[in-house]
Coordinates of C-alpha atoms and ligand atoms in Angstrom, one line a residue:
X1 CA 45.9 -14.4 5.6
X2 CA 42.8 -12.2 5.6
X3 CA 39.5 -14.0 6.2
X4 CA 37.0 -13.0 3.5
X5 CA 33.4 -13.8 3.4
X6 CA 32.5 -16.5 0.9
X7 CA 29.5 -14.5 -0.4
X8 CA 30.1 -13.4 -4.0
X9 CA 30.0 -9.6 -4.5
X10 CA 27.1 -8.3 -6.6
X11 CA 28.4 -6.5 -9.6
X12 CA 25.5 -5.2 -11.5
X13 CA 26.1 -3.7 -15.0
X14 CA 22.7 -2.6 -16.0
X15 CA 19.5 -2.6 -13.9
X16 CA 16.5 -4.6 -15.1
X17 CA 13.9 -3.1 -17.5
X18 CA 11.6 -0.7 -15.7
X19 CA 9.2 2.3 -16.0
X20 CA 10.3 5.1 -13.7
X21 CA 7.7 7.7 -12.6
X22 CA 8.7 11.1 -11.3
X23 CA 6.2 13.0 -9.1
X24 CA 7.4 16.6 -9.3
X25 CA 8.5 16.2 -12.9
X26 CA 8.2 20.0 -13.5
X27 CA 10.2 20.9 -10.4
X28 CA 13.6 22.2 -9.6
X29 CA 15.1 18.9 -8.4
X30 CA 14.0 17.0 -11.4
X31 CA 15.6 19.5 -13.8
X32 CA 18.8 20.1 -11.9
X33 CA 19.6 16.7 -10.5
X34 CA 17.4 13.8 -11.5
X35 CA 17.2 14.2 -15.3
X36 CA 21.0 15.0 -15.6
X37 CA 21.7 11.9 -13.4
X38 CA 19.5 9.7 -15.6
X39 CA 21.1 10.9 -18.8
X40 CA 24.5 10.3 -17.3
X41 CA 23.5 6.7 -16.5
X42 CA 22.1 6.3 -20.0
X43 CA 25.3 7.6 -21.6
X44 CA 27.5 5.4 -19.5
X45 CA 25.5 2.4 -20.7
X46 CA 24.1 1.9 -17.2
X47 CA 20.4 2.1 -18.1
X48 CA 18.5 -0.8 -19.4
X49 CA 17.4 -0.4 -23.1
X50 CA 13.9 -1.1 -21.9
X51 CA 13.8 1.9 -19.5
X52 CA 11.3 4.6 -19.9
X53 CA 10.3 7.6 -17.8
X54 CA 6.9 9.1 -17.0
X55 CA 6.6 12.6 -15.5
X56 CA 3.6 13.6 -13.4
X57 CA 2.9 17.2 -12.2
X58 CA 0.3 19.9 -12.5
X59 CA 2.0 22.0 -15.2
X60 CA 0.1 21.4 -18.5
X61 CA 2.9 19.9 -20.6
X62 CA 2.5 17.6 -23.5
X63 CA 4.7 14.5 -23.9
X64 CA 6.9 16.5 -26.4
X65 CA 7.4 19.4 -23.9
X66 CA 8.5 17.0 -21.2
X67 CA 10.8 15.2 -23.7
X68 CA 12.3 18.6 -24.5
X69 CA 13.1 19.3 -20.9
X70 CA 14.7 15.9 -20.6
X71 CA 16.7 16.4 -23.7
X72 CA 18.0 19.8 -22.5
X73 CA 19.1 18.2 -19.1
X74 CA 21.8 16.3 -20.9
X75 CA 24.6 18.8 -21.4
X76 CA 26.7 16.1 -23.3
X77 CA 24.0 15.5 -26.0
X78 CA 24.6 11.7 -25.7
X79 CA 22.9 9.5 -28.3
X80 CA 21.7 6.9 -25.9
X81 CA 19.8 9.4 -23.8
X82 CA 18.4 11.1 -26.9
X83 CA 17.0 7.8 -28.2
X84 CA 15.4 6.9 -24.8
X85 CA 13.8 10.3 -24.5
X86 CA 11.6 9.6 -27.5
X87 CA 9.6 7.2 -25.4
X88 CA 9.1 9.5 -22.4
X89 CA 5.5 10.3 -21.4
X90 CA 3.9 13.0 -19.3
X91 CA 0.8 13.0 -17.2
X92 CA -0.5 16.5 -16.3
X93 CA -2.6 16.4 -13.1
X94 CA -3.2 17.2 -9.5
X95 CA -2.1 14.5 -7.1
X96 CA -5.3 14.8 -5.1
X97 CA -7.4 13.9 -8.2
X98 CA -8.1 10.2 -8.9
X99 CA -8.1 10.8 -12.6
X100 CA -4.4 11.6 -12.5
X101 CA -3.7 8.1 -11.2
X102 CA -6.2 6.5 -13.6
X103 CA -4.3 8.1 -16.4
X104 CA -1.0 7.1 -14.9
X105 CA -2.1 3.4 -14.8
X106 CA -3.0 3.5 -18.5
X107 CA 0.3 5.1 -19.4
X108 CA 2.2 2.4 -17.3
X109 CA 0.3 -0.4 -19.1
X110 CA 1.3 1.3 -22.5
X111 CA 4.9 1.4 -21.3
X112 CA 4.9 -2.3 -20.6
X113 CA 3.4 -3.0 -24.0
X114 CA 5.4 -0.6 -26.1
X115 CA 8.7 -0.2 -24.3
X116 CA 8.9 -3.7 -22.7
X117 CA 9.3 -2.4 -19.2
X118 CA 8.1 -5.7 -17.9
X119 CA 5.7 -4.6 -15.1
X120 CA 8.6 -3.2 -13.0
X121 CA 8.1 0.3 -11.5
X122 CA 10.3 2.8 -9.8
X123 CA 8.3 5.8 -8.3
X124 CA 10.3 8.8 -7.3
X125 CA 8.6 11.3 -4.9
X126 CA 10.6 14.4 -6.0
X127 CA 7.7 16.7 -5.0
X128 CA 6.7 18.7 -2.0
X129 CA 6.8 16.7 1.3
X130 CA 3.2 17.6 2.2
X131 CA 1.9 15.3 -0.7
X132 CA 4.2 12.3 -0.1
X133 CA 1.6 10.3 1.8
X134 CA -1.2 11.4 -0.6
X135 CA 0.7 10.1 -3.6
X136 CA 1.7 6.8 -1.9
X137 CA -1.9 6.1 -0.9
X138 CA -3.2 7.0 -4.4
X139 CA -0.8 4.6 -6.0
X140 CA -2.1 1.8 -3.7
X141 CA -5.7 2.7 -4.4
X142 CA -5.0 2.4 -8.0
X143 CA -3.3 -1.0 -7.4
X144 CA 0.0 0.1 -9.0
X145 CA 1.9 -0.4 -5.8
X146 CA 2.4 -4.0 -7.0
X147 CA 4.2 -5.0 -10.1
X148 CA 2.4 -5.1 -13.4
X149 CA 2.0 -8.4 -15.3
X150 CA 5.3 -10.4 -15.3
X151 CA 7.0 -7.7 -13.1
X152 CA 9.3 -8.4 -10.2
X153 CA 9.3 -5.2 -8.2
X154 CA 7.8 -1.8 -7.4
X155 CA 10.0 0.6 -5.4
X156 CA 9.3 4.0 -3.9
X157 CA 12.1 6.5 -3.7
X158 CA 11.4 9.3 -1.3
X159 CA 13.1 12.7 -1.1
X160 CA 14.0 14.5 2.0
X161 CA 12.7 15.9 4.3
X162 CA 11.1 12.8 5.7
X163 CA 8.9 14.4 8.3
X164 CA 9.6 17.7 10.2
X165 CA 9.9 16.2 13.6
X166 CA 9.6 12.7 15.2
X167 CA 5.8 12.8 15.4
X168 CA 5.3 13.8 11.7
X169 CA 7.9 11.3 10.5
X170 CA 6.2 8.5 12.4
X171 CA 2.8 9.6 10.9
X172 CA 4.3 9.7 7.4
X173 CA 5.8 6.3 7.9
X174 CA 2.5 4.8 9.0
X175 CA 0.8 6.3 5.9
X176 CA 3.5 5.1 3.5
X177 CA 3.5 1.7 5.1
X178 CA -0.2 1.3 4.4
X179 CA 0.7 1.4 0.7
X180 CA 4.3 0.0 0.5
X181 CA 6.3 -2.5 2.5
X182 CA 9.4 -1.2 4.1
X183 CA 11.5 -3.3 1.7
X184 CA 10.0 -1.2 -1.2
X185 CA 10.8 2.2 0.4
X186 CA 14.1 3.9 -0.6
X187 CA 14.6 7.1 1.4
X188 CA 17.2 9.3 -0.2
X189 CA 20.1 11.1 1.5
X190 CA 22.2 12.3 -1.4
X191 CA 25.3 12.5 0.9
X192 CA 25.4 8.7 1.0
X193 CA 25.8 8.8 -2.8
X194 CA 29.1 10.6 -2.4
X195 CA 32.1 8.5 -3.0
X196 CA 34.0 10.1 -0.1
X197 CA 31.2 9.3 2.4
X198 CA 31.4 5.7 1.3
X199 CA 35.2 5.9 1.5
X200 CA 34.8 6.3 5.3
X201 CA 33.9 2.7 5.3
X202 CA 36.9 1.7 3.2
X203 CA 39.2 3.8 5.3
X204 CA 38.0 2.2 8.5
X205 CA 37.4 -1.4 7.5
X206 CA 39.8 -2.1 4.7
X207 CA 42.9 -0.9 6.7
X208 CA 44.5 -2.3 9.7
X209 CA 46.1 0.9 11.1
X210 CA 43.0 3.0 11.9
X211 CA 40.6 0.8 13.7
X212 CA 42.8 0.1 16.7
X213 CA 43.0 3.8 17.5
X214 CA 39.4 4.6 16.6
X215 CA 38.1 4.8 20.2
X216 CA 38.1 6.9 23.4
X217 CA 41.5 5.7 24.4
X218 CA 43.1 7.6 21.5
X219 CA 40.5 10.0 20.2
X220 CA 40.0 13.0 22.3
X221 CA 37.2 14.6 20.3
X222 CA 35.4 14.4 17.0
X223 CA 34.3 17.4 14.9
X224 CA 32.0 17.4 11.9
X225 CA 31.7 20.6 9.8
X226 CA 29.2 21.0 7.0
X227 CA 29.8 24.5 5.8
X228 CA 28.2 26.3 2.8
X229 CA 29.2 29.7 1.5
X230 CA 25.9 30.0 -0.4
X231 CA 22.8 31.5 1.2
X232 CA 19.3 30.2 0.5
X233 CA 19.5 31.0 -3.2
X234 CA 16.0 30.8 -4.7
X235 CA 14.7 28.5 -2.0
X236 CA 13.9 31.0 0.8
X237 CA 10.3 29.9 1.0
X238 CA 11.3 26.2 1.5
X239 CA 14.1 27.1 4.0
X240 CA 11.7 29.1 6.2
X241 CA 9.9 25.8 6.9
X242 CA 13.1 23.9 7.5
X243 CA 16.2 25.6 9.1
X244 CA 19.7 24.1 9.4
X245 CA 18.8 21.5 12.0
X246 CA 16.2 19.9 9.9
X247 CA 17.9 20.5 6.5
X248 CA 21.4 19.2 7.3
X249 CA 21.8 17.9 10.9
X250 CA 18.9 15.4 11.1
X251 CA 19.9 13.7 7.9
X252 CA 23.4 14.4 6.4
X253 CA 25.2 15.0 9.7
X254 CA 23.6 12.0 11.4
X255 CA 24.5 9.7 8.5
X256 CA 28.1 10.9 8.3
X257 CA 28.4 10.6 12.1
X258 CA 26.9 7.1 12.2
X259 CA 29.3 5.8 9.4
X260 CA 32.3 7.4 11.1
X261 CA 31.6 6.1 14.6
X262 CA 29.6 2.9 14.3
X263 CA 30.9 -0.6 15.1
X264 CA 32.3 -2.7 12.2
X265 CA 29.5 -4.5 10.4
X266 CA 29.8 -8.2 10.0
X267 CA 29.3 -7.8 6.3
X268 CA 29.1 -4.8 4.0
X269 CA 25.5 -5.2 3.0
X270 CA 22.4 -3.1 3.5
X271 CA 21.0 -4.8 6.6
X272 CA 24.3 -5.2 8.5
X273 CA 25.5 -1.6 7.8
X274 CA 22.1 -0.1 8.7
X275 CA 21.9 -2.2 11.8
X276 CA 25.2 -0.8 13.0
X277 CA 24.2 2.8 12.1
X278 CA 21.0 2.5 14.1
X279 CA 22.9 1.1 17.0
X280 CA 25.2 4.0 17.0
X281 CA 22.4 6.6 16.6
X282 CA 20.7 4.9 19.6
X283 CA 23.8 5.5 21.7
X284 CA 23.7 9.3 21.1
X285 CA 22.5 11.0 24.3
X286 CA 19.1 12.7 24.0
X287 CA 18.9 15.8 26.2
X288 CA 15.7 17.2 27.7
X289 CA 14.7 20.4 26.0
X290 CA 16.1 22.3 29.0
X291 CA 19.5 20.6 28.7
X292 CA 19.4 21.0 24.9
X293 CA 19.6 24.8 25.2
X294 CA 23.0 24.5 26.9
X295 CA 24.4 22.0 24.4
X296 CA 23.5 23.9 21.2
X297 CA 23.9 27.2 19.4
X298 CA 21.6 28.4 16.7
X299 CA 22.4 31.4 14.5
X300 CA 21.2 33.4 11.5
X301 CA 23.3 35.2 9.0
X302 CA 23.2 39.0 8.6
X303 CA 24.6 41.0 5.7
X304 CA 28.4 40.5 5.1
X305 CA 31.0 39.7 2.5
X306 CA 31.7 36.4 0.7
X307 CA 34.5 36.1 -1.8
X308 CA 35.0 39.9 -1.7
X309 CA 31.4 40.6 -2.7
X310 CA 28.7 42.0 -0.4
X311 CA 25.7 39.7 0.3
X312 CA 22.4 40.4 2.0
X313 CA 21.3 39.0 5.3
X314 CA 18.9 36.1 5.6
X315 CA 15.9 38.3 6.5
X316 CA 16.4 40.3 3.3
X317 CA 16.4 37.2 1.1
X318 CA 13.4 36.6 -1.2
X319 CA 10.4 34.8 0.5
X320 CA 11.9 35.1 3.9
X321 CA 10.0 36.9 6.7
X322 CA 11.5 40.2 7.9
X323 CA 11.5 38.9 11.5
X324 CA 12.3 35.3 10.6
X325 CA 13.4 33.1 13.6
X326 CA 14.7 30.3 11.3
X327 CA 18.3 29.3 12.0
X328 CA 20.8 29.2 9.2
X329 CA 23.6 27.9 11.5
X330 CA 23.6 25.2 14.2
X331 CA 26.4 23.9 16.5
X332 CA 25.8 21.0 18.8
X333 CA 27.8 19.1 21.4
X334 CA 26.8 15.5 21.3
X335 CA 27.9 12.4 23.3
X336 CA 27.9 8.9 22.2
X337 CA 27.3 6.7 25.2
X338 CA 28.9 3.4 24.5
X339 CA 32.1 1.6 25.4
X340 CA 34.0 2.9 22.4
X341 CA 33.1 6.6 22.6
X342 CA 32.1 7.4 26.2
X343 CA 33.5 10.8 27.2
X344 CA 34.5 11.8 23.7
X345 CA 32.7 15.0 22.7
X346 CA 31.3 15.1 19.2
X347 CA 31.1 18.7 18.0
X348 CA 28.9 19.3 15.0
X349 CA 28.3 22.5 13.1
X350 CA 26.6 23.5 9.9
X351 CA 25.7 26.8 8.4
X352 CA 25.0 28.9 5.3
X353 CA 27.1 31.9 4.3
X354 CA 30.2 30.6 6.1
X355 CA 33.6 31.5 4.5
X356 CA 33.8 28.4 2.4
X357 CA 32.0 25.3 1.2
X358 CA 33.6 22.5 3.1
X359 CA 32.4 19.2 4.6
X360 CA 34.9 17.4 6.8
X361 CA 35.2 15.1 9.8
X362 CA 38.1 15.6 12.1
X363 CA 39.3 13.0 14.6
X364 CA 41.6 14.8 17.1
X365 CA 43.8 12.5 19.1
X366 CA 45.1 12.8 22.6
X367 CA 48.3 14.7 23.2
X368 CA 51.4 12.8 24.1
X369 CA 51.4 12.0 27.9
X370 CA 54.6 14.0 28.4
X371 CA 56.3 16.4 26.0
X372 CA 60.1 16.1 26.4
X373 CA 60.8 19.3 24.4
X374 CA 61.4 22.7 25.8
X375 CA 58.1 24.6 25.8
X376 CA 59.1 27.4 23.4
X377 CA 60.4 24.8 20.9
X378 CA 57.1 23.0 20.7
X379 CA 54.7 25.9 20.7
X380 CA 53.7 25.3 17.1
X381 CA 52.9 21.6 17.8
X382 CA 49.2 20.7 17.6
X383 CA 47.6 17.4 18.6
X384 CA 47.5 14.7 15.9
X385 CA 44.5 15.0 13.7
X386 CA 43.0 12.9 11.0
X387 CA 40.8 15.0 8.7
X388 CA 38.4 13.2 6.3
X389 CA 37.5 15.8 3.7
X390 CA 34.1 15.0 2.1
X391 CA 34.0 18.0 -0.2
X392 CA 35.6 19.8 -2.0
X393 CA 39.1 18.4 -2.8
X394 CA 38.0 15.0 -1.4
X395 CA 40.7 13.3 0.5
X396 CA 42.4 12.6 3.8
X397 CA 45.0 14.6 5.8
X398 CA 47.0 13.4 8.7
X399 CA 48.5 16.1 10.9
X400 CA 51.5 15.3 12.9
X401 CA 54.6 16.9 14.5
X402 CA 57.9 17.1 12.6
X403 CA 61.3 18.6 13.4
X404 CA 62.1 21.9 11.9
X405 CA 65.6 21.8 10.3
X406 CA 68.2 23.5 12.5
X407 CA 70.3 22.8 15.6
X408 CA 67.5 23.4 18.1
X409 CA 65.0 20.6 18.5
X410 CA 62.0 22.6 17.4
X411 CA 58.9 20.8 16.3
X412 CA 55.9 21.9 14.4
X413 CA 52.7 20.4 12.9
X414 CA 52.8 19.3 9.3
X415 CA 50.2 17.6 7.1
X416 CA 50.3 14.5 5.0
X417 CA 47.7 14.7 2.3
X418 CA 45.9 12.2 0.2
X419 CA 43.8 13.7 -2.6
X420 CA 41.2 11.5 -4.1
X421 CA 41.2 13.0 -7.5
X422 CA 45.0 13.0 -7.9
X423 CA 45.3 9.4 -6.6
X424 CA 42.4 7.7 -8.3
X425 CA 41.7 10.0 -11.3
X426 CA 38.1 9.1 -11.3
X427 CA 35.7 10.7 -8.9
X428 CA 33.0 8.2 -9.9
X429 CA 29.4 9.0 -10.4
X430 CA 27.6 12.0 -8.9
X431 CA 25.6 11.2 -5.8
X432 CA 22.2 11.2 -7.5
X433 CA 23.5 9.1 -10.4
X434 CA 24.8 6.4 -8.0
X435 CA 21.7 6.4 -5.9
X436 CA 19.3 6.1 -8.9
X437 CA 21.4 3.2 -10.2
X438 CA 21.2 1.5 -6.8
X439 CA 17.4 2.0 -6.5
X440 CA 16.9 0.6 -10.0
X441 CA 19.1 -2.4 -9.1
X442 CA 17.4 -2.9 -5.8
X443 CA 20.3 -2.2 -3.5
X444 CA 19.1 -0.3 -0.4
X445 CA 22.6 0.0 1.3
X446 CA 22.9 3.7 0.7
X447 CA 19.2 4.5 1.6
X448 CA 17.8 5.3 5.0
X449 CA 15.9 2.7 6.8
X450 CA 12.8 3.6 8.8
X451 CA 14.5 3.0 12.2
X452 CA 17.4 5.3 11.2
X453 CA 15.0 8.2 10.3
X454 CA 13.1 7.7 13.5
X455 CA 16.2 7.7 15.7
X456 CA 17.7 10.7 14.0
X457 CA 14.5 12.7 14.7
X458 CA 14.6 11.5 18.3
X459 CA 18.0 13.1 18.6
X460 CA 17.1 16.5 17.2
X461 CA 13.6 16.8 18.5
X462 CA 14.6 18.3 21.9
X463 CA 16.5 21.1 20.2
X464 CA 13.5 21.8 18.0
X465 CA 11.3 21.9 21.1
X466 CA 13.6 24.1 23.0
X467 CA 14.0 26.6 20.1
X468 CA 10.2 26.7 19.5
X469 CA 9.8 28.6 22.8
X470 CA 9.5 32.4 22.6
X471 CA 13.0 34.0 22.2
X472 CA 14.4 30.5 21.4
X473 CA 18.0 31.8 21.5
X474 CA 18.8 33.0 18.0
X475 CA 22.3 34.5 17.6
X476 CA 23.4 36.5 14.6
X477 CA 26.6 36.3 12.6
X478 CA 27.9 38.2 9.7
X479 CA 28.0 36.4 6.4
X480 CA 31.5 35.3 5.6
X481 CA 32.4 34.4 9.2
X482 CA 32.4 31.0 10.9
X483 CA 29.1 31.6 12.8
X484 CA 28.1 33.4 16.0
X485 CA 30.8 34.0 18.6
X486 CA 28.8 32.0 21.2
X487 CA 29.5 28.9 19.1
X488 CA 33.2 29.3 20.1
X489 CA 32.2 29.4 23.8
X490 CA 30.3 26.1 23.4
X491 CA 33.7 24.5 22.9
X492 CA 35.8 26.8 25.1
X493 CA 33.9 25.6 28.1
X494 CA 35.7 22.3 27.7
X495 CA 39.0 23.9 26.7
X496 CA 38.3 23.0 23.0
X497 CA 38.2 25.0 19.8
X498 CA 36.7 24.5 16.3
X499 CA 39.3 23.4 13.8
X500 CA 39.7 26.0 11.0
X501 CA 39.4 24.0 7.8
X502 CA 42.4 24.1 5.4
X503 CA 41.0 26.1 2.5
Ligands
NAP1 N1 15.6 21.6 -5.2 C1 16.6 21.1 -4.5 O1 17.8 21.6 -4.6 C2 16.4 19.9 -3.6 C3 17.5 19.4 -2.9 C4 17.3 18.3 -2.0 C5 16.0 17.8 -1.8 N2 15.0 18.4 -2.5 C6 13.6 17.8 -2.2 O2 13.1 17.5 -3.5 C7 11.7 17.6 -3.4 C8 11.2 18.5 -4.6 O3 11.8 19.8 -4.4 P1 11.9 20.9 -5.6 O4 12.8 22.0 -5.1 O5 12.0 20.3 -6.9 O6 10.4 21.5 -5.5 P2 9.6 22.3 -6.6 O7 10.5 23.0 -7.5 O8 8.6 23.2 -5.8 O9 8.7 21.2 -7.4 C9 7.6 20.6 -6.8 C10 7.0 19.7 -7.9 O10 5.9 19.0 -7.3 C11 4.7 19.3 -8.1 N3 3.5 19.4 -7.3 C12 3.5 19.9 -6.0 N4 2.2 19.8 -5.5 C13 1.5 19.1 -6.5 C14 0.2 18.6 -6.5 N5 -0.7 18.8 -5.5 N6 -0.2 18.0 -7.6 C15 0.6 17.8 -8.7 N7 1.9 18.2 -8.7 C16 2.3 18.9 -7.6 C17 5.0 20.6 -8.8 O11 4.2 20.6 -10.0 P3 3.8 22.0 -10.7 O12 4.9 23.0 -10.5 O13 3.7 21.6 -12.1 O14 2.5 22.5 -10.1 C18 6.5 20.4 -9.1 O15 6.7 19.6 -10.2 C19 11.3 18.2 -2.0 O16 11.0 17.1 -1.2 C20 12.7 18.8 -1.6 O17 12.8 18.9 -0.2 C21 15.1 19.4 -3.3

């Protein structure tokens, strides 16, 4: 019989009453992700009836104009959301001005009085990162970093990027921690809101067949691909300050890698899971900047063709410098120095304007010790592979050898596929919807703890440092290809090759 923990699972239906405040209320993320996610929660019956929203940004909107934006964000036109929207308020103001926060304090008190939000607050920093600390400190100065009368909690949700290197992340953390305790801080990585990322935990720890082979004895290499076919869209200005390493590797890739390769947690709760993730991140080798150059490739896309349509190069995109050195592609070779994974290379790549949008983790297993088939009959045989597809067509594929019908004993690789959608018929909530629900309910499991952020920056910092040198090794690739040719060489040196995703 299976031993199960005696702790009862927490099954929340609706979060407690609260007033949520969005900093960045007039911005892109609010319109495209946060408001649709909130309306989805409302229409699923997963928002408290005593929920209200307050938007804060510079744009001179009235309450009614903000309510209009919120209404339009709900494509379904749900009645519950429409009713809640009537209570939404908007504070127009600059975050550097005290009067913005004086006004916010009044509006919060009115929400408690009129909407019964009970002194509970959820602040969401969906604004530009350079003002994160300013806003957190202003909330503390105003005294609204503690619950209002009768309230139980105040939480601060923080968007990415959390710092732009280790030093700035530590500085931001120190500033945030003068205003909020770590237990109040919910750092978002929307990848963790994805069902299929969480499914990595189910696959590994709810099944008996995978964990015994999940180690260096059986796994020969691990590959993580986060490919996008889109370019920088309308966010060229932002991307110029980030690049692929900061935008994808430091956060999403490190999170996926940690969940895939960490030790089993004692219990599936926030502290145990995050303890294991940090332990795994600490085991990743950190090269010196000189060594980093050899273990990484950075690229930038040039004009090319995607889906049969011509697309411009990165340097021709809006708000991008004509001689930009920003990378839109990164490939890394990492090692995890612990008993489970020593000697197993972990190849990571991410890029924009690649041939397809696909995120997958591949565990490639060792070949059989001796192949007792005549060479020509087994030439189509590939090593066993387990592919965890995060997006799109979420699911799992197991690649193995099978006999081709006929007299000769010819073998070839075939695929056994599990599709999440077909099997479960419910892809669950969108990432932001799930994460907002968890933040309101006070469950930090899918949010990033301070030591995780810090460790992830420690890992990527040497690459940033190496690439900041003049001529920091930028390689070009045509849009619609799998990245610069030299990224192939990074693996060929060890006799390996990138797996071409099944499209
Ligand atoms: N957009 C995305 O797809 C996306 C995806 C993942 C993460 N994120 C993260 O989400 C955050 C917001 O991104 P975004 O794309 O929504 O940015 P954005 O469109 O530029 O919006 C920024 C918001 O912040 C407000 N703001 C900025 N400085 C202010 C100040 N000094 N005082 C008052 N208001 C100020 C702006 O108000 P006004 O315009 O009214 O002045 C606007 O509402 C960033 O941390 C970003 O990295 C965005």
